XYZ file of C-alpha atoms in Angstrom:
632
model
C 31.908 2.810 -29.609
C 30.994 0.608 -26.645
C 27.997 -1.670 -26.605
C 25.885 0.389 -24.785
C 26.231 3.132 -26.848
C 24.939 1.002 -29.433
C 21.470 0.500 -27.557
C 18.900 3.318 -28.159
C 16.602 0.784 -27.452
C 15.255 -3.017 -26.545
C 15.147 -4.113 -30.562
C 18.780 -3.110 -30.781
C 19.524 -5.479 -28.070
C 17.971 -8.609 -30.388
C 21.484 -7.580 -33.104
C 23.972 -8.822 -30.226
C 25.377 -11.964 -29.943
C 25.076 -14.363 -26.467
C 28.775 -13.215 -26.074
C 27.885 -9.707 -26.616
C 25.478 -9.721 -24.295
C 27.719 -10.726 -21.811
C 29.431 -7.798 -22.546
C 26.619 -5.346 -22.536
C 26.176 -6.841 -18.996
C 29.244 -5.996 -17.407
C 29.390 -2.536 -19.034
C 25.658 -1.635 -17.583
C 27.204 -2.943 -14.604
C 29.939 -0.160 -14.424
C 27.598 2.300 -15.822
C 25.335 1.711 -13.008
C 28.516 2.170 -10.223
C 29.695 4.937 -11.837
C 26.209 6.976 -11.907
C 24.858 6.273 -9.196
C 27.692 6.401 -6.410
C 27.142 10.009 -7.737
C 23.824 10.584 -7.273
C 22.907 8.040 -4.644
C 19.750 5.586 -5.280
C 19.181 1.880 -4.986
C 22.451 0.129 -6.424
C 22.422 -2.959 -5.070
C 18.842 -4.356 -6.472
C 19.861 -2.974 -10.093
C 23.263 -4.745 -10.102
C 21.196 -8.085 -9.491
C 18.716 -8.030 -12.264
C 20.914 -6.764 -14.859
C 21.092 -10.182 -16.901
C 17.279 -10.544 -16.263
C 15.955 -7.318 -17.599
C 17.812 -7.946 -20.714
C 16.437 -11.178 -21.054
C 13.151 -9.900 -21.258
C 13.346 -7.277 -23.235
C 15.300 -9.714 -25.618
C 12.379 -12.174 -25.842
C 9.484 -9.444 -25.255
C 8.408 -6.554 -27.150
C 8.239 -3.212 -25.178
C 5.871 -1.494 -24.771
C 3.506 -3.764 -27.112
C 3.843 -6.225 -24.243
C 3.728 -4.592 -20.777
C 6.638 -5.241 -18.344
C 5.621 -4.200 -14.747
C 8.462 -4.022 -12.303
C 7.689 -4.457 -8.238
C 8.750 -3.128 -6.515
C 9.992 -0.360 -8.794
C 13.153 0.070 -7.553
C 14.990 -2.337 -9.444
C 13.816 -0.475 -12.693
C 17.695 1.095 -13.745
C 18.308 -1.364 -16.530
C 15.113 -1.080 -17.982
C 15.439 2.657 -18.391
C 18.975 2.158 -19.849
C 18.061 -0.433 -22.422
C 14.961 2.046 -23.409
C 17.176 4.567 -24.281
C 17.533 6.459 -20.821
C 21.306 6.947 -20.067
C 21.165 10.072 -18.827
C 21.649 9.753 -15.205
C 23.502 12.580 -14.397
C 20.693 14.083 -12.612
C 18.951 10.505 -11.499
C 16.636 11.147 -8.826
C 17.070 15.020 -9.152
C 14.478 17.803 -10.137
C 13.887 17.269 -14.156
C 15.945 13.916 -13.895
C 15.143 11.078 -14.069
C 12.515 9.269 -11.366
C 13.984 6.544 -9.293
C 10.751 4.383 -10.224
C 9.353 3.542 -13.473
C 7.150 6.845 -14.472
C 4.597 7.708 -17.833
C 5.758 10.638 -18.133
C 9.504 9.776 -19.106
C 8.467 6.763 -21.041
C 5.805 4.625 -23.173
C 7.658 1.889 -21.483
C 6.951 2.253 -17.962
C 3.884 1.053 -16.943
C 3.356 1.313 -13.120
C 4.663 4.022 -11.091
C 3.802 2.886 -7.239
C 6.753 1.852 -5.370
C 4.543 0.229 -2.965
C 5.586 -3.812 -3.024
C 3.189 -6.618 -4.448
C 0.938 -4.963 -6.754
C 2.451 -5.862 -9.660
C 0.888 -9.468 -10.346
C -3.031 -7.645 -9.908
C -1.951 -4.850 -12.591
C -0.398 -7.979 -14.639
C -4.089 -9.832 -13.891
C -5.911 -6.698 -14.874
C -3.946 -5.704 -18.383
C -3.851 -9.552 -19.503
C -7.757 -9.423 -18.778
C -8.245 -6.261 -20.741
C -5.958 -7.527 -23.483
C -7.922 -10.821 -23.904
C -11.330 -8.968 -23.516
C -10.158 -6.127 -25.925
C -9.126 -8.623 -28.862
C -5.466 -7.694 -28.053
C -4.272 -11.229 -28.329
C -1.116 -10.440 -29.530
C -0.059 -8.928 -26.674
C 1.948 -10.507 -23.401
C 2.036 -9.251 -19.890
C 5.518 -9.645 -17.892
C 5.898 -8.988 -13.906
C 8.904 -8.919 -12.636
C 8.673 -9.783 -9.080
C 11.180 -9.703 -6.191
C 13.419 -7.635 -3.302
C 10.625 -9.109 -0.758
C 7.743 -8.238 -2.653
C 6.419 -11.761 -2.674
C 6.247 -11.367 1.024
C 2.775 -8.760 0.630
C -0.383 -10.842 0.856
C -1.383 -8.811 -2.125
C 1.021 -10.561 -4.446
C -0.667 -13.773 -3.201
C -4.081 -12.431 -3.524
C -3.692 -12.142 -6.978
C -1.851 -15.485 -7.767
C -4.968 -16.941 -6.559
C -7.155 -15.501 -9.716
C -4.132 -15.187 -11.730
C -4.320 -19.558 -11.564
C -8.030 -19.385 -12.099
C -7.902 -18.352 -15.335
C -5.654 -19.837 -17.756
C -6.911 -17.960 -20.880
C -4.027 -15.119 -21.005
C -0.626 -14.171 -22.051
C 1.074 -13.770 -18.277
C 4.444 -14.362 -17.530
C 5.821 -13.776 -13.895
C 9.218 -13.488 -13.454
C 10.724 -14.573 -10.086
C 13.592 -12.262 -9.041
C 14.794 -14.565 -6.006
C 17.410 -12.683 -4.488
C 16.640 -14.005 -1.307
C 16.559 -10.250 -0.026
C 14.023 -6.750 0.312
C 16.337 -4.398 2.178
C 17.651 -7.372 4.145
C 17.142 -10.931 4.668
C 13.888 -12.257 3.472
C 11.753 -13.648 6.326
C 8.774 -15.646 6.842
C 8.399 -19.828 5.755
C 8.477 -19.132 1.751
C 11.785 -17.339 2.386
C 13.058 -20.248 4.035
C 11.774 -22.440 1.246
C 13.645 -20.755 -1.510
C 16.518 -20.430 0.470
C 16.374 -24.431 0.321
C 16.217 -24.401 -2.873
C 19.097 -21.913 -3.971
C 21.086 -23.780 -0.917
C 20.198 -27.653 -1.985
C 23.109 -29.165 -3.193
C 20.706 -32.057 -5.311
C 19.231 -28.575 -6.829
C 23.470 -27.306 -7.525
C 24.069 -30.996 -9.357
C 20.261 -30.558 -10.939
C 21.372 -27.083 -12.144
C 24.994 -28.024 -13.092
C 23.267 -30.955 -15.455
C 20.398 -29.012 -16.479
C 22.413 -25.874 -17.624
C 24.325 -28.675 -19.725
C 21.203 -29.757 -22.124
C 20.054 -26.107 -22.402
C 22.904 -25.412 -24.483
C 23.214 -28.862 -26.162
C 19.441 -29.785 -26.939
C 17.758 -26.139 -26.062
C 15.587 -28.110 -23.518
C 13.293 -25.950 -21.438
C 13.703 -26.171 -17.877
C 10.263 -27.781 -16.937
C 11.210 -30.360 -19.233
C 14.119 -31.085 -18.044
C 12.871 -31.245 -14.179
C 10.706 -34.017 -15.397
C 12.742 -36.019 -16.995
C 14.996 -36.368 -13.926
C 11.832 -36.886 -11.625
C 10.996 -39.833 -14.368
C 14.492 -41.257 -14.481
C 14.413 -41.990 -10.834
C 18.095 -41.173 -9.953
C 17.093 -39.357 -6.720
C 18.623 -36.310 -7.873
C 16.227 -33.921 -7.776
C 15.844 -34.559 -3.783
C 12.404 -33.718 -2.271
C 11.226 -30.589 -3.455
C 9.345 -30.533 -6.500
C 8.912 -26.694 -9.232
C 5.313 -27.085 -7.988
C 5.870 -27.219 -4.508
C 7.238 -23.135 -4.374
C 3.368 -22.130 -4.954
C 1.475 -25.668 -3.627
C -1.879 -26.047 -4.916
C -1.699 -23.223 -7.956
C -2.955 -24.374 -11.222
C -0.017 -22.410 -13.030
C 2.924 -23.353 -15.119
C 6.243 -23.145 -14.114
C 9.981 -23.016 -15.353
C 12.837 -23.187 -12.820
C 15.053 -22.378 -10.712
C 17.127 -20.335 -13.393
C 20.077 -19.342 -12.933
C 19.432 -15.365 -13.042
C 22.408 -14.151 -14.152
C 22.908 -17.297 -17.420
C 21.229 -15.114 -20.412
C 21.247 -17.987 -22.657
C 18.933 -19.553 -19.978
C 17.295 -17.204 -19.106
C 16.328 -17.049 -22.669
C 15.705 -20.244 -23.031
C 12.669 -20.472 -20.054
C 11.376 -16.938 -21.472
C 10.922 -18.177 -24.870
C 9.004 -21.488 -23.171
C 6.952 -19.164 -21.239
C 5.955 -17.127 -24.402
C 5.078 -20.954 -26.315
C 2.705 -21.521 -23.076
C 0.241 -18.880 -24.086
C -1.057 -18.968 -20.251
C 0.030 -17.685 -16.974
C 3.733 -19.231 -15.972
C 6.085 -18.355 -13.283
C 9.930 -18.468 -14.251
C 11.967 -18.588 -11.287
C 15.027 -17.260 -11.706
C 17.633 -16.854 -8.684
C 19.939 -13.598 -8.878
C 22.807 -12.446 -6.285
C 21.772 -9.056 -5.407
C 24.767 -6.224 -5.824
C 25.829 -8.835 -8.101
C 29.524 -7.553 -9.808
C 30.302 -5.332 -7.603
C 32.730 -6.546 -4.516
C 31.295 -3.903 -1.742
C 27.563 -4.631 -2.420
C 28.227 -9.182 -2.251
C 30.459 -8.070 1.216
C 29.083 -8.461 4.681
C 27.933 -5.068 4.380
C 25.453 -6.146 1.505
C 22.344 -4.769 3.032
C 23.683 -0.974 2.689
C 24.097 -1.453 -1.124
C 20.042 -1.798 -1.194
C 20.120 2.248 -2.006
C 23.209 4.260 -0.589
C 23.509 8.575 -0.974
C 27.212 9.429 -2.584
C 29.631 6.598 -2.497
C 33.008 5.727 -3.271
C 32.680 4.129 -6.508
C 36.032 1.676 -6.153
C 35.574 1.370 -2.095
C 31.821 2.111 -1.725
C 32.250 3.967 1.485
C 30.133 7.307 1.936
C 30.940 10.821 0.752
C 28.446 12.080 3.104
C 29.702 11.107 6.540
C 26.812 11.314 8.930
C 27.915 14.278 12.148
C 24.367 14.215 13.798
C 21.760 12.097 14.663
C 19.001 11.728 12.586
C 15.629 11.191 13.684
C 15.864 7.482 13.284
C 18.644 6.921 15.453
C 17.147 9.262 18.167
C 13.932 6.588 17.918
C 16.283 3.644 17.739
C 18.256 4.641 21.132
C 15.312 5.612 22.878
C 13.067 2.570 21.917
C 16.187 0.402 23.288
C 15.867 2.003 26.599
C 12.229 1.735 27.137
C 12.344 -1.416 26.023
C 15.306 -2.217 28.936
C 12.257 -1.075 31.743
C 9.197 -3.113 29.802
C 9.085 -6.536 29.124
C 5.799 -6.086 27.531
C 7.494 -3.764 24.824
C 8.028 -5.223 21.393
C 8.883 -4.078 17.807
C 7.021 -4.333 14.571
C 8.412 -3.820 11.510
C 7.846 -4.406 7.364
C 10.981 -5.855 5.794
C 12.786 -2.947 7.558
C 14.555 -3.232 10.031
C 17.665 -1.209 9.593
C 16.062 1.867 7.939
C 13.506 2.458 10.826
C 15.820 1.981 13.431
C 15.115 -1.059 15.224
C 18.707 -2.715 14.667
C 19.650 -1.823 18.636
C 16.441 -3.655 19.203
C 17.133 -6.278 17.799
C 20.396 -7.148 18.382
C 19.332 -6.291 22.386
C 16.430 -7.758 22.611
C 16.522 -10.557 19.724
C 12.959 -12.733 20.686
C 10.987 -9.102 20.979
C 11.176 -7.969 17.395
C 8.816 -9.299 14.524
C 10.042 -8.332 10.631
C 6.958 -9.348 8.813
C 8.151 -8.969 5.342
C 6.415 -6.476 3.400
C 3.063 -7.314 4.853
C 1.732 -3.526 6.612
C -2.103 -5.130 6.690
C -0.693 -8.046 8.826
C 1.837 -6.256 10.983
C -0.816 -4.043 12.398
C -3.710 -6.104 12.979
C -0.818 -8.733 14.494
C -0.029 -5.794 16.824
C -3.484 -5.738 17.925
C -3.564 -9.051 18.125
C -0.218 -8.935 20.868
C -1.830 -5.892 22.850
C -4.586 -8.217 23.542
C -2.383 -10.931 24.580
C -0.809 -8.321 27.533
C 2.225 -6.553 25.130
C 2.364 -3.248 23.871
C 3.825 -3.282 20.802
C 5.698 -0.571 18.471
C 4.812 -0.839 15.087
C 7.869 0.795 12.874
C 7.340 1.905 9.384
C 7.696 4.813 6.599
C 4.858 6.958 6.674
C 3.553 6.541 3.268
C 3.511 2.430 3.846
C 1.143 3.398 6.491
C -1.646 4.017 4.022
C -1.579 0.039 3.261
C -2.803 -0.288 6.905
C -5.578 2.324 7.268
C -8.517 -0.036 7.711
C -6.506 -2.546 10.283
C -5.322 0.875 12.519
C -9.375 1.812 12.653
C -10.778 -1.425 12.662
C -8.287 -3.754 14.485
C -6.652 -1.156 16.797
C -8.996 1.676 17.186
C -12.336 -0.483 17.175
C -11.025 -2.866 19.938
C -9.185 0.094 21.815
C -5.896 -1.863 21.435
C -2.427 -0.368 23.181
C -0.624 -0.347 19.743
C 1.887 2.542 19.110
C 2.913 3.165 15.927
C 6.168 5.196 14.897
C 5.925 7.111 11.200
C 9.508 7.350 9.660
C 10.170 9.781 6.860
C 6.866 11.726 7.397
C 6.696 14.515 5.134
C 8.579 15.502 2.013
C 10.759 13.196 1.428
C 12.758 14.413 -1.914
C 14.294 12.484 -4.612
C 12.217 9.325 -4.122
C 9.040 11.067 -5.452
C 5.083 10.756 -5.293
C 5.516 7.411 -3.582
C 7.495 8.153 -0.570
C 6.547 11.301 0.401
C 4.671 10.742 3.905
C 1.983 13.212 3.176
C -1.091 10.982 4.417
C -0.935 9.967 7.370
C -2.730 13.115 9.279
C -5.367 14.101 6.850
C -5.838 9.651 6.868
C -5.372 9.046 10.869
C -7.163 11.993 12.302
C -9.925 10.178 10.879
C -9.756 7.393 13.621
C -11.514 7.739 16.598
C -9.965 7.906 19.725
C -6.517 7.870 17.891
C -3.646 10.155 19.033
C -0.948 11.548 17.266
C 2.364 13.060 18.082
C 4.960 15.364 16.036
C 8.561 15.935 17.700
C 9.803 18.951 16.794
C 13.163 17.632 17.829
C 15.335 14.849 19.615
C 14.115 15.882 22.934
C 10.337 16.178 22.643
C 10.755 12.547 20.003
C 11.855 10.785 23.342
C 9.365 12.755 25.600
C 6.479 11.838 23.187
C 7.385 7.991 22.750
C 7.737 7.700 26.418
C 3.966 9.209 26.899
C 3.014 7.029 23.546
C 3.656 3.720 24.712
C 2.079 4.470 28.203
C -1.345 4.171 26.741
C -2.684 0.838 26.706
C -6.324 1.620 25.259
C -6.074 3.384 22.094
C -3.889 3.684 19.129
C -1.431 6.183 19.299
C 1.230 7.817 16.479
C 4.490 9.456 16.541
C 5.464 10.952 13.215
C 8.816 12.351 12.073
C 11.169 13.215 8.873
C 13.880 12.030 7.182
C 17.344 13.603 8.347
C 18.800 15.321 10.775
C 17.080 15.831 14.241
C 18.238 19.584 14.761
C 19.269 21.358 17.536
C 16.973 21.288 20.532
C 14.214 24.165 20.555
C 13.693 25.090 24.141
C 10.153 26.417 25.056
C 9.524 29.373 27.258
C 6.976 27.192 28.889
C 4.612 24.404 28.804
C 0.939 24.592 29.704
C -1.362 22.924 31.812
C -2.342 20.765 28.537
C 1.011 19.890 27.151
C 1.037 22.608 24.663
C 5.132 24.482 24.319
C 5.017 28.042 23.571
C 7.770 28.956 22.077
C 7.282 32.353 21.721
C 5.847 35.433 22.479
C 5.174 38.306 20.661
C 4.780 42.174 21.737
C 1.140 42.127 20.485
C -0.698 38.666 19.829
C -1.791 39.528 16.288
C -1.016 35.856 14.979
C -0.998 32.441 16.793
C 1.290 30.227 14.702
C 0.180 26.081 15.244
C 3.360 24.544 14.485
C 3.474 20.427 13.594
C 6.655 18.854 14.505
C 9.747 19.703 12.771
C 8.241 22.566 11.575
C 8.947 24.860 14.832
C 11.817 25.818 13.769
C 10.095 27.414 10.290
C 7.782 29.020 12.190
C 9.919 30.652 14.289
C 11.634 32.338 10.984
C 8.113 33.293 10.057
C 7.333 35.109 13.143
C 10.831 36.660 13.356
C 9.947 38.100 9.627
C 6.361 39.407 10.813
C 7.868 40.806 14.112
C 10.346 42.919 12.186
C 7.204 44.346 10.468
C 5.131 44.960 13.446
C 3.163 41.993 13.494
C 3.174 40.695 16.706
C 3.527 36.887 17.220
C 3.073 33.222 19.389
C 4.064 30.404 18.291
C 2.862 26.996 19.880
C 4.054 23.532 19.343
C 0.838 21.447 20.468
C 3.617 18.020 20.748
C -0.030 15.830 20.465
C -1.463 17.711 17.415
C -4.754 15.178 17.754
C -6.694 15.606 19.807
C -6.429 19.223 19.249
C -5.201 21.010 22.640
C -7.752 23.398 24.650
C -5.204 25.597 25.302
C -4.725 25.977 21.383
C -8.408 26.371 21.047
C -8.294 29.222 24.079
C -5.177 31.212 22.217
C -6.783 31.394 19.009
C -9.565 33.171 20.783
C -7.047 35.652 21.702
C -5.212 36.551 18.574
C -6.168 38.510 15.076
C -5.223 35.252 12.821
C -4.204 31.639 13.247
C -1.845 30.092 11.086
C -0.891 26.155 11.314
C 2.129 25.012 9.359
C 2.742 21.253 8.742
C 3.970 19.113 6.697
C 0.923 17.511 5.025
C -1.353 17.573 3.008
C -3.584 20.828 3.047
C -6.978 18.309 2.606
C -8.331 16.997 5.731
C -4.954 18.372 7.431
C -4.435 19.789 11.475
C -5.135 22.938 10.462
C -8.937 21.420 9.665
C -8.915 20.165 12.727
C -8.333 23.013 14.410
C -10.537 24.901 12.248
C -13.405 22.475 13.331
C -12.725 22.705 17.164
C -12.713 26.875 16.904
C -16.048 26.562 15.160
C -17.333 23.925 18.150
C -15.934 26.223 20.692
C -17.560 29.197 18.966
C -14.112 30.836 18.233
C -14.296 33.388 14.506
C -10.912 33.887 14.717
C -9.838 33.907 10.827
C -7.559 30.890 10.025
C -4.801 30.380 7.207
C -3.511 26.389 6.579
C -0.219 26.365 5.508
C 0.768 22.701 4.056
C 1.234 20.700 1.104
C -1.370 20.869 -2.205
C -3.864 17.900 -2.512
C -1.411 16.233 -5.481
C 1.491 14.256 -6.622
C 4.842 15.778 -5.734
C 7.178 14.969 -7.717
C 11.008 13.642 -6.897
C 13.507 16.872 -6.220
C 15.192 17.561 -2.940
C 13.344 18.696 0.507
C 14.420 22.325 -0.460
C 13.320 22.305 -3.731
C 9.866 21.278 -2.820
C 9.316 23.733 -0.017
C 10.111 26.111 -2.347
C 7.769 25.174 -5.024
C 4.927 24.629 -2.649
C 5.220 28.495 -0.814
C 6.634 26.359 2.507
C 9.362 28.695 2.914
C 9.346 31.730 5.663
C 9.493 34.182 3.005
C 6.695 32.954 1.093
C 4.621 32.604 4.279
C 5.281 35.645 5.911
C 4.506 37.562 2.653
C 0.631 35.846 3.005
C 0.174 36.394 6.616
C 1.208 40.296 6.239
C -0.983 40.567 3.212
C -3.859 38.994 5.034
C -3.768 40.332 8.374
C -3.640 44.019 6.807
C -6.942 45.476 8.062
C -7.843 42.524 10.271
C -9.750 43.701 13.437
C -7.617 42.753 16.463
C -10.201 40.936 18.921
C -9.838 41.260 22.836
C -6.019 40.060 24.305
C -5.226 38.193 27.290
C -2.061 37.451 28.728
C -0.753 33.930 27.875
């Protein structure tokens, strides 16, 4: 039996040795290759904080102390060390969630993926602990992968160093890295600190009494600022958060568990909020993910496991790229164009971009508040500027897009990646929001490609509006082949098709055509007679959409949000303005959590197949009185 099978949970881990700990390091390390070149999921932020997890769950006792993890992602070792090995199906329907989640264990605490809320829950539980009697019991954040770049994380250091009656530990994972290079001043700072070589001699000196005398690390930083031998250079442990109250033990050396021990136990003696500082080597063990291609070991689909190249070659476009090309060649005619982004670069595209136009593009770190009302800040200043995230980060923003863009009628365009379902990153990711949210704002307008030729079309018309916020939203994956329409009208609206009989107008929302299109080619081989219209700008709701529902027995909008405060609403609303009774049906997404499976398996379970919404069109349009038609 190896050491890991030996682990069923964290108080097994306290009957292993320092040596055998090394062990049980380098064999989660393999496990961790192994599974999830499989499967896919994030590999390189796991490989970094193997050493680390174990050290706290060493020195702390799950689940009677809390351990929060932010951002979630780097959560792998903690579900292996609290007995969940399985990850055969990691990331799958009935596997296991690539976040911490209640449901699979007493250990996981907080589910949101979202960066830099983990130091307010830890402020909130030690609060409720110390105001419940629960003295006993510690709070642990692990923080890192960029998430010390959200102003929330410093939001809550500020009251976390107010109040010095708790049992808080925050655990720096300083990996220098979120999905790529950590930007912004602090970044710099501890990159001058993992970089100093008075901090390497410090370390190399330092590393030498913790194993002789079992000195803690603050301890040992001042007594070489008291011996005055210039070593430790002039940064000071203090001087990483200036003008805190707090307690802190560092730099560690994350991947040294007798250290890391070492500063935990100290932390526990303190009683009182303390940061540790520990600095990790993300993809750490494993040669492809410390290479120059480091940043594509931050979560990769099936890999190699010995080369780490990809099993599933990429033939087409995806929607990303299509935005990445296009934004490169507006960008080429504009000088005023520039690019926003949130610690993401790479994954929304804007990699051409950068590498083109180098001095136009603004990574923020994982700060969505400040990148938008920024933006408004450089549309006021004469630039239009492309703000570039995942659609579910866009709910961070909401009251900077209505009150800093939409209040002061700023040019600000912002591009929505992986609107929609999402799959196998769960409730988190899935860009379900941003409609029902947006539509909200006034004067805003949004836009849903249906494919690679109406994304460029739409961007093009985006960014040409200099007094309002406007949105372009689309999915994860492929692009799809080009749906041509039979013609456009006077509004913008595509039709895409016409029926025999206009019995049902089908309001299709971006990548959805093509669904709709099966669902009238089901009703039309049962006599129900259909259009189908692909509004392009689904807000402000079209006249001409408004004018065809007049015309037609039942009007059915698919998209892909939520149901709740959703286009087909809208539409709803406008008919009822327009004093249109046409009956209308609002196909999308239930008003809850979805949980991780893949894109198919979630259309399914929702009814978003053609099958499914054929079936409740026939059923409902059986009987229905067919109002006067006119020609489209």
């Amino acid at each position: 039996m190896n050491l890991l099978d030996r682990i069923r949970g964290p108080i097994d881990l306290g009957k292993l040795s320092l040596q055998e700990m090394s062990l049980l390091a380098a064999e989660i390390r393999a496990f961790l290759v192994e599974n999830v070149s499989k499967t896919g999921g994030h590999l390189g932020p796991n490989l970094g904080v193997v050493e680390t997890t174990m050290a706290i769950h060493r020195v702390f006792d799950s689940p009677t102390d809390s351990i929060i993890f932010d951002t979630g992602h780097q959560s792998y070792v903690h579900k292996i060390l609290t007995g969940r090995k399985d990850f055969s199906n990691l990331r799958s329907k009935n596997g296991l969630a690539g976040y911490p989640q209640r449901i699979e264990s007493v250990h996981d605490i907080v589910e949101s993926s979202h960066a830099s809320s983990s130091l307010s829950w830890a402020d909130g539980i030690a609060k409720a602990y110390r105001l419940t009697g629960q003295t006993d019991r510690y709070v642990v954040a692990l923080i890192g992968d960029g998430a010390l770049t959200g102003g929330m994380a410093w939001e809550a250091l500020n009251n976390i160093s107010d109040d010095n009656d708790r049992k808080l530990v925050i655990v720096v994972n300083d990996n220098g890295r979120s999905y790529a290079p950590t930007i912004g001043g602090f970044a710099r700072y501890l990159n001058d600190v993992r970089t100093n070589k008075n901090y390497r001699r410090l370390y190399a000196a330092s590393k030498k009494l913790f194993y002789k005398f079992g000195l803690p690390g603050r301890l040992i930083y001042s007594a070489a600022r008291g011996a005055g031998k210039g070593i430790f250079g002039t940064f000071a442990p203090r001087g990483m958060f200036p003008n805190l109250d707090i307690k802190y033990i560092g730099p560690i050396d994350g991947h040294d568990i007798a250290a890391l021990e070492q500063a935990l136990q100290q932390a526990k003696k303190y009683g009182s909020p303390v940061i540790v500082h520990t600095i990790t080597q993300k993809g750490k063990g494993y040669e492809p993910a410390m290479g120059d291609d480091a940043d594509q070991f931050h979560a990769v689909g099936q890999i190699d496991a010995t080369t780490g190249k990809a099993l599933d070659v990429k033939t087409k476009q995806s929607w990303t790229d299509v935005f990445g090309d296009e934004i490169v060649e507006i960008a080429a005619k504009r000088d005023d164009i520039v690019a926003v982004t949130g610690a993401m670069l790479i994954p929304v595209g804007l990699k051409k971009f950068a590498d083109r136009f180098p001095n136009r593009v603004f990574d923020v770190g994982i700060a969505e508040q400040h990148a938008v009302t920024s933006s408004a800040g450089m549309a006021f200043g004469g630039l239009h500027p492309v703000v570039a995230i995942y659609a579910t980060f866009m709910n961070r923003a909401f009251d900077q897009v209505l009150m800093d863009v939409a209040l002061h009628k700023a040019g600000v365009t912002f591009v929505l990646d992986r609107a929609g379902v999402t799959g196998p990153d769960g409730p988190s990711h899935h860009g379900v929001w941003d409609l029902s949210l947006l539509q909200l704002v006034p004067g805003i307008r949004i836009a849903a490609p249906r494919d690679s030729t109406t994304l460029k079309e739409e961007l093009n018309e985006a960014v040409k509006i200099d007094n309002a916020p406007t949105v372009l939203r689309f999915a994860k994956g492929t692009a799809g082949e080009p749906i041509i329409a039979i013609k456009r009208l006077q509004d913008g609206v595509d039709v895409l098709q016409v029926g025999n009989k206009q019995d049902v107008l089908i309001v299709s929302v971006g990548n959805f055509a093509e669904l709709a299109l099966s669902v009238s080619e089901i009703l039309e081989t049962s006599g129900v007679g259909c259009t189908v219209v692909d509004p392009r700008w689904v807000i402000p709701v079209a006249n001409s959409v408004i004018e065809l529902a007049g015309q037609h027995r039942l009007v059915v909008t698919i998209e892909d949000g939520i149901r709740v405060g959703g286009i087909g609403t809208r539409v709803r609303q406008e008919m009822r303005s327009a004093g249109v009774d046409t009956a209308l049906n609002e196909v999308g997404l239930p008003d809850r959590f979805i949980d991780h499976a893949s894109r198919a398996e979630i259309l399914e379970e929702t009814g978003l197949t053609a099958e499914q919404i054929a079936s409740d069109i026939l059923a409902q349009v059986s009987g229905t009185k067919v109002p006067h038609a006119k020609q489209i």
